[in-house]
Coordinates of C-alpha atoms in Angstrom, one line a residue:
M741 CA 5.5 -18.9 13.3
A742 CA 7.3 -19.1 9.9
K743 CA 7.3 -15.6 8.3
Q744 CA 8.0 -14.0 5.0
A745 CA 7.7 -10.3 3.9
L746 CA 8.0 -8.2 0.8
C747 CA 8.8 -4.5 1.3
V748 CA 8.5 -2.3 -1.8
G749 CA 9.5 1.4 -2.1
I750 CA 9.6 3.3 -5.4
N751 CA 10.9 6.9 -5.7
N752 CA 11.7 6.9 -9.4
F753 CA 9.7 5.7 -12.4
K754 CA 11.5 4.6 -15.5
N755 CA 9.3 6.4 -18.0
Y756 CA 8.1 9.3 -15.8
P757 CA 11.0 11.2 -14.2
S758 CA 8.8 14.1 -13.3
A759 CA 6.7 11.8 -11.1
A760 CA 9.6 11.1 -8.8
L761 CA 8.9 10.8 -5.0
Q762 CA 11.5 11.0 -2.2
G763 CA 10.3 9.0 0.8
C764 CA 9.2 5.6 -0.6
V765 CA 12.6 3.9 -0.4
N766 CA 13.0 5.1 3.1
D767 CA 9.6 3.6 3.9
A768 CA 10.8 0.2 2.6
D769 CA 14.0 0.5 4.8
D770 CA 11.9 1.5 7.8
M771 CA 9.5 -1.4 7.4
Q772 CA 12.4 -3.8 7.0
S773 CA 14.0 -2.6 10.2
L774 CA 10.7 -2.7 12.1
L775 CA 10.0 -6.3 11.0
K776 CA 13.5 -7.4 12.2
N777 CA 13.7 -5.4 15.4
L778 CA 10.1 -5.8 16.7
L779 CA 8.3 -8.7 14.8
G780 CA 10.9 -11.4 14.8
F781 CA 11.8 -11.5 11.1
Q782 CA 15.3 -12.5 10.0
D783 CA 17.2 -11.0 7.0
T784 CA 16.3 -14.2 5.1
D785 CA 12.6 -13.7 5.8
I786 CA 12.5 -10.3 4.0
V787 CA 12.7 -9.4 0.3
K788 CA 13.1 -5.6 -0.3
L789 CA 12.5 -4.2 -3.8
T790 CA 13.3 -0.6 -4.5
D791 CA 13.3 1.6 -7.6
T792 CA 14.8 -0.3 -10.6
K793 CA 14.2 -3.7 -8.9
A794 CA 10.6 -2.9 -8.2
T795 CA 9.1 -3.8 -11.6
K796 CA 5.7 -5.3 -11.9
T797 CA 7.2 -8.7 -12.8
N798 CA 9.5 -8.8 -9.7
I799 CA 6.7 -7.6 -7.3
I800 CA 4.2 -10.2 -8.6
K801 CA 6.8 -12.9 -8.7
N802 CA 7.7 -12.4 -5.1
L803 CA 4.1 -12.2 -4.0
K804 CA 3.3 -15.4 -5.8
E805 CA 6.2 -17.2 -4.1
M806 CA 5.0 -16.0 -0.7
V807 CA 1.5 -17.2 -1.4
E808 CA 2.7 -20.6 -2.8
G809 CA 4.9 -21.0 0.3
A810 CA 1.9 -20.4 2.5
K811 CA -0.3 -22.8 0.6
N812 CA 2.5 -25.5 1.0
G813 CA 2.6 -24.9 4.8
K814 CA 6.0 -23.1 4.7
Y815 CA 4.7 -19.7 6.0
S816 CA 2.0 -18.8 8.5
Y817 CA 2.6 -15.0 8.6
L818 CA 3.0 -12.8 5.5
V819 CA 3.6 -9.1 5.3
F820 CA 3.4 -6.9 2.2
S821 CA 4.2 -3.2 2.3
M822 CA 4.0 -0.9 -0.7
S823 CA 5.1 2.7 -0.9
S824 CA 4.6 4.3 -4.3
H825 CA 2.2 6.3 -6.4
G826 CA -1.3 5.0 -6.7
T827 CA -3.7 5.6 -9.6
Q828 CA -7.1 4.4 -11.0
V829 CA -8.1 2.4 -14.0
P830 CA -11.6 1.6 -15.3
D831 CA -13.2 -1.4 -13.7
L832 CA -11.5 -4.2 -15.7
S833 CA -14.0 -6.9 -14.8
G834 CA -16.7 -4.9 -16.4
D835 CA -19.3 -5.8 -13.8
E836 CA -19.5 -2.5 -12.0
P837 CA -19.6 0.4 -14.4
D838 CA -19.9 2.9 -11.6
R839 CA -16.6 1.8 -10.1
A840 CA -12.9 2.1 -10.8
D841 CA -10.1 -0.3 -9.9
E842 CA -7.4 1.0 -7.6
A843 CA -3.9 0.5 -9.1
F844 CA -0.3 0.7 -7.9
C845 CA 2.5 2.1 -9.9
P846 CA 5.7 -0.1 -10.3
Y847 CA 9.0 1.2 -11.4
D848 CA 8.3 0.3 -15.1
L849 CA 4.9 2.1 -15.2
A850 CA 4.0 2.6 -18.8
Q851 CA 1.0 3.6 -20.9
K852 CA -0.6 1.9 -23.8
G853 CA -2.6 4.2 -26.0
D854 CA -4.3 6.7 -23.6
V855 CA -4.4 4.3 -20.6
W856 CA -2.0 2.6 -18.3
D857 CA -0.5 -0.6 -19.8
P858 CA -1.9 -3.6 -17.9
K859 CA 1.6 -5.2 -18.2
H860 CA 3.0 -2.3 -16.2
I861 CA 0.4 -1.5 -13.6
I862 CA -0.7 -3.6 -10.6
T863 CA -4.5 -3.5 -9.9
D864 CA -6.3 -4.4 -6.7
D865 CA -8.0 -7.2 -8.6
E866 CA -4.6 -8.8 -9.3
L867 CA -3.7 -8.6 -5.6
R868 CA -7.1 -10.0 -4.6
D869 CA -6.7 -13.0 -7.0
L870 CA -3.4 -13.8 -5.3
F871 CA -4.4 -13.3 -1.7
I872 CA -7.7 -15.2 -1.9
Q873 CA -5.6 -18.3 -2.4
L874 CA -4.2 -18.1 1.1
P875 CA -5.3 -20.8 3.7
K876 CA -7.4 -19.4 6.5
D877 CA -4.8 -20.2 9.1
V878 CA -2.3 -17.9 7.4
L879 CA -2.1 -14.3 8.7
L880 CA -1.7 -11.7 6.0
E881 CA -0.8 -8.1 6.9
V882 CA -0.7 -5.5 4.1
Y883 CA 0.5 -1.9 4.4
L884 CA -0.3 0.5 1.6
D885 CA 1.3 3.9 1.7
T886 CA -0.2 5.2 -1.5
C887 CA -3.5 6.7 -2.7
H888 CA -5.9 6.2 -5.6
S889 CA -7.9 9.4 -5.9
G890 CA -7.1 13.1 -6.5
T891 CA -10.5 14.3 -5.4
G892 CA -9.4 15.0 -1.9
L893 CA -6.4 17.2 -2.9
K894 CA -6.1 20.5 -1.0
A895 CA -3.6 23.3 -1.2
I896 CA -1.8 22.0 1.9
D897 CA -1.0 18.8 -0.1
F898 CA 1.2 20.9 -2.4
L899 CA 3.5 22.5 0.2
L900 CA 7.2 22.3 -0.7
D901 CA 7.8 19.7 2.1
R902 CA 5.1 17.3 1.0
K903 CA 3.7 15.8 -2.2
P904 CA 0.7 13.5 -2.9
R905 CA 1.4 9.9 -3.8
Y906 CA -1.2 9.9 -6.6
L907 CA -0.8 9.9 -10.4
P908 CA -3.9 10.5 -12.5
P909 CA -4.4 8.4 -15.7
P910 CA -2.1 9.5 -18.5
Y911 CA -4.6 11.3 -20.8
M912 CA -7.8 13.2 -20.6
E913 CA -9.9 10.4 -22.2
A914 CA -8.6 7.9 -19.7
F915 CA -9.1 10.3 -16.8
L916 CA -12.8 10.9 -17.8
K917 CA -13.4 7.2 -17.7
V918 CA -12.6 7.1 -13.9
D919 CA -13.4 10.7 -12.8
G920 CA -16.1 10.6 -10.1
K921 CA -16.2 6.8 -9.9
R922 CA -15.8 5.0 -6.6
P923 CA -12.7 2.9 -6.3
R924 CA -13.6 -0.6 -5.0
G925 CA -10.4 -1.0 -2.9
L926 CA -8.5 -4.1 -2.0
N927 CA -10.3 -4.7 1.2
K928 CA -13.7 -4.7 -0.4
A929 CA -12.4 -6.9 -3.3
L930 CA -11.3 -9.5 -0.7
M931 CA -14.5 -9.3 1.3
E932 CA -16.6 -9.8 -1.8
K933 CA -14.8 -13.2 -2.0
G934 CA -15.5 -14.0 1.6
I935 CA -11.9 -13.4 2.7
T936 CA -11.7 -11.9 6.2
H937 CA -8.4 -13.5 7.6
H938 CA -6.3 -10.5 6.6
I939 CA -5.3 -7.1 8.0
L940 CA -5.1 -4.1 5.7
W941 CA -3.5 -0.8 6.7
A942 CA -4.2 2.1 4.2
A943 CA -2.5 5.4 4.5
C944 CA -5.7 7.3 3.9
R945 CA -9.4 7.0 3.0
A946 CA -10.3 6.1 -0.5
D947 CA -11.2 9.8 -1.3
Q948 CA -7.9 11.2 0.2
T949 CA -4.3 11.4 -0.7
S950 CA -1.3 10.1 1.2
A951 CA 1.7 12.4 1.7
D952 CA 5.3 11.9 0.7
A953 CA 6.7 14.3 3.2
S954 CA 9.9 15.8 4.8
I955 CA 9.7 14.9 8.4
N956 CA 12.5 15.5 11.0
G957 CA 15.1 16.0 8.3
G958 CA 14.2 13.1 6.0
W959 CA 11.6 12.1 3.5
H960 CA 9.0 9.5 4.3
G961 CA 5.5 8.4 3.8
A962 CA 3.7 10.3 6.6
F963 CA 1.7 7.2 7.5
T964 CA 4.7 4.8 7.5
Y965 CA 6.8 7.2 9.4
Y966 CA 4.3 7.6 12.3
F967 CA 3.4 3.9 12.2
C968 CA 7.0 2.9 12.7
K969 CA 7.5 5.7 15.3
E970 CA 4.5 4.5 17.4
M971 CA 5.5 0.8 17.1
V972 CA 9.0 1.5 18.3
S973 CA 8.0 3.8 21.1
S974 CA 5.4 1.3 22.4
K975 CA 7.7 -1.7 21.8
N976 CA 4.7 -3.4 20.1
K977 CA 2.8 -3.5 23.4
L978 CA -0.3 -1.7 22.0
S979 CA -3.2 -3.1 20.0
H980 CA -3.9 -2.4 16.3
S981 CA -6.6 0.0 17.4
A982 CA -4.4 1.9 19.8
I983 CA -1.6 2.2 17.3
L984 CA -4.1 3.5 14.7
E985 CA -5.4 6.2 17.1
K986 CA -1.8 7.3 17.9
I987 CA -1.0 7.6 14.2
R988 CA -4.1 9.6 13.5
K989 CA -3.2 11.9 16.3
D990 CA 0.3 12.4 15.0
L991 CA -1.0 13.2 11.5
R992 CA -3.5 15.7 12.8
A993 CA -0.8 17.4 14.8
G994 CA 1.3 17.7 11.6
N995 CA -1.7 19.2 9.7
Y996 CA -2.0 16.3 7.4
T997 CA -5.4 15.8 5.8
Q998 CA -5.2 12.0 5.5
I999 CA -6.9 9.6 7.9
P1000 CA -5.3 6.2 7.9
Q1001 CA -7.6 3.1 7.8
L1002 CA -7.4 -0.3 9.4
E1003 CA -9.5 -3.1 7.9
C1004 CA -9.6 -6.4 9.8
E1005 CA -11.9 -8.6 11.8
A1006 CA -13.1 -7.0 15.1
T1007 CA -11.3 -9.6 17.2
V1008 CA -8.0 -8.6 15.7
R1009 CA -8.3 -4.9 16.6
D1010 CA -7.5 -5.5 20.2
K1011 CA -4.5 -7.7 19.5
T1012 CA -0.9 -6.6 19.1
I1013 CA 0.6 -6.6 15.6
G1014 CA 2.1 -9.9 14.4

């Protein structure tokens, strides 16, 4: 099975130094190691973009190359992992006024007027439009250690050893446009187009936050840390469902509020990853 992966981790944001995170680059490193050590990827099969290299242009360019390669029969298994801040933007398609679009913050995140600049933010619609091009015999696995809503924030999310991976819109007017609206989510966006041949791991529910946390002496995304831990300890002998339950148990034991989600066809849940 020909493979290709893109691992993205962004701790620092060019225009917003106060929004810095600490565990996202480690997430990208951990995912790269996992792909090589357990899932049969070679160094040449993996592109890793961190901090200054992780601009919107670079991320989309690499994703487009992966999709084109798959369409041309070069790849049959694609992996995309993203660790960064998430945010929300008003529904850009304009067909669902009660919804907001989930968005992902690249290194060059910027605002235009009172909203995020579309040239410097990645929306779930953009990812959907890319991924719906994939042939049905290509397996896509996506890992998103980020979040898109601040409504689930609790005091525990602001402990000194953890920080939510969520940025609200830049100004009050933009915030009010999405406040209380339901994010559609990448999985729903794909399903609306009839795309079911994909696997999506999300670090939390749509109304929760994912933690950037200090764990065992280092900073990580809590979801990514425990995902990699359980994959290594099981030597990838467990099913998607079994791994998910172990991660949830680890997070509960660590008093994290987030509940990771796995979206895929029912037949895939009982299979091992990859």
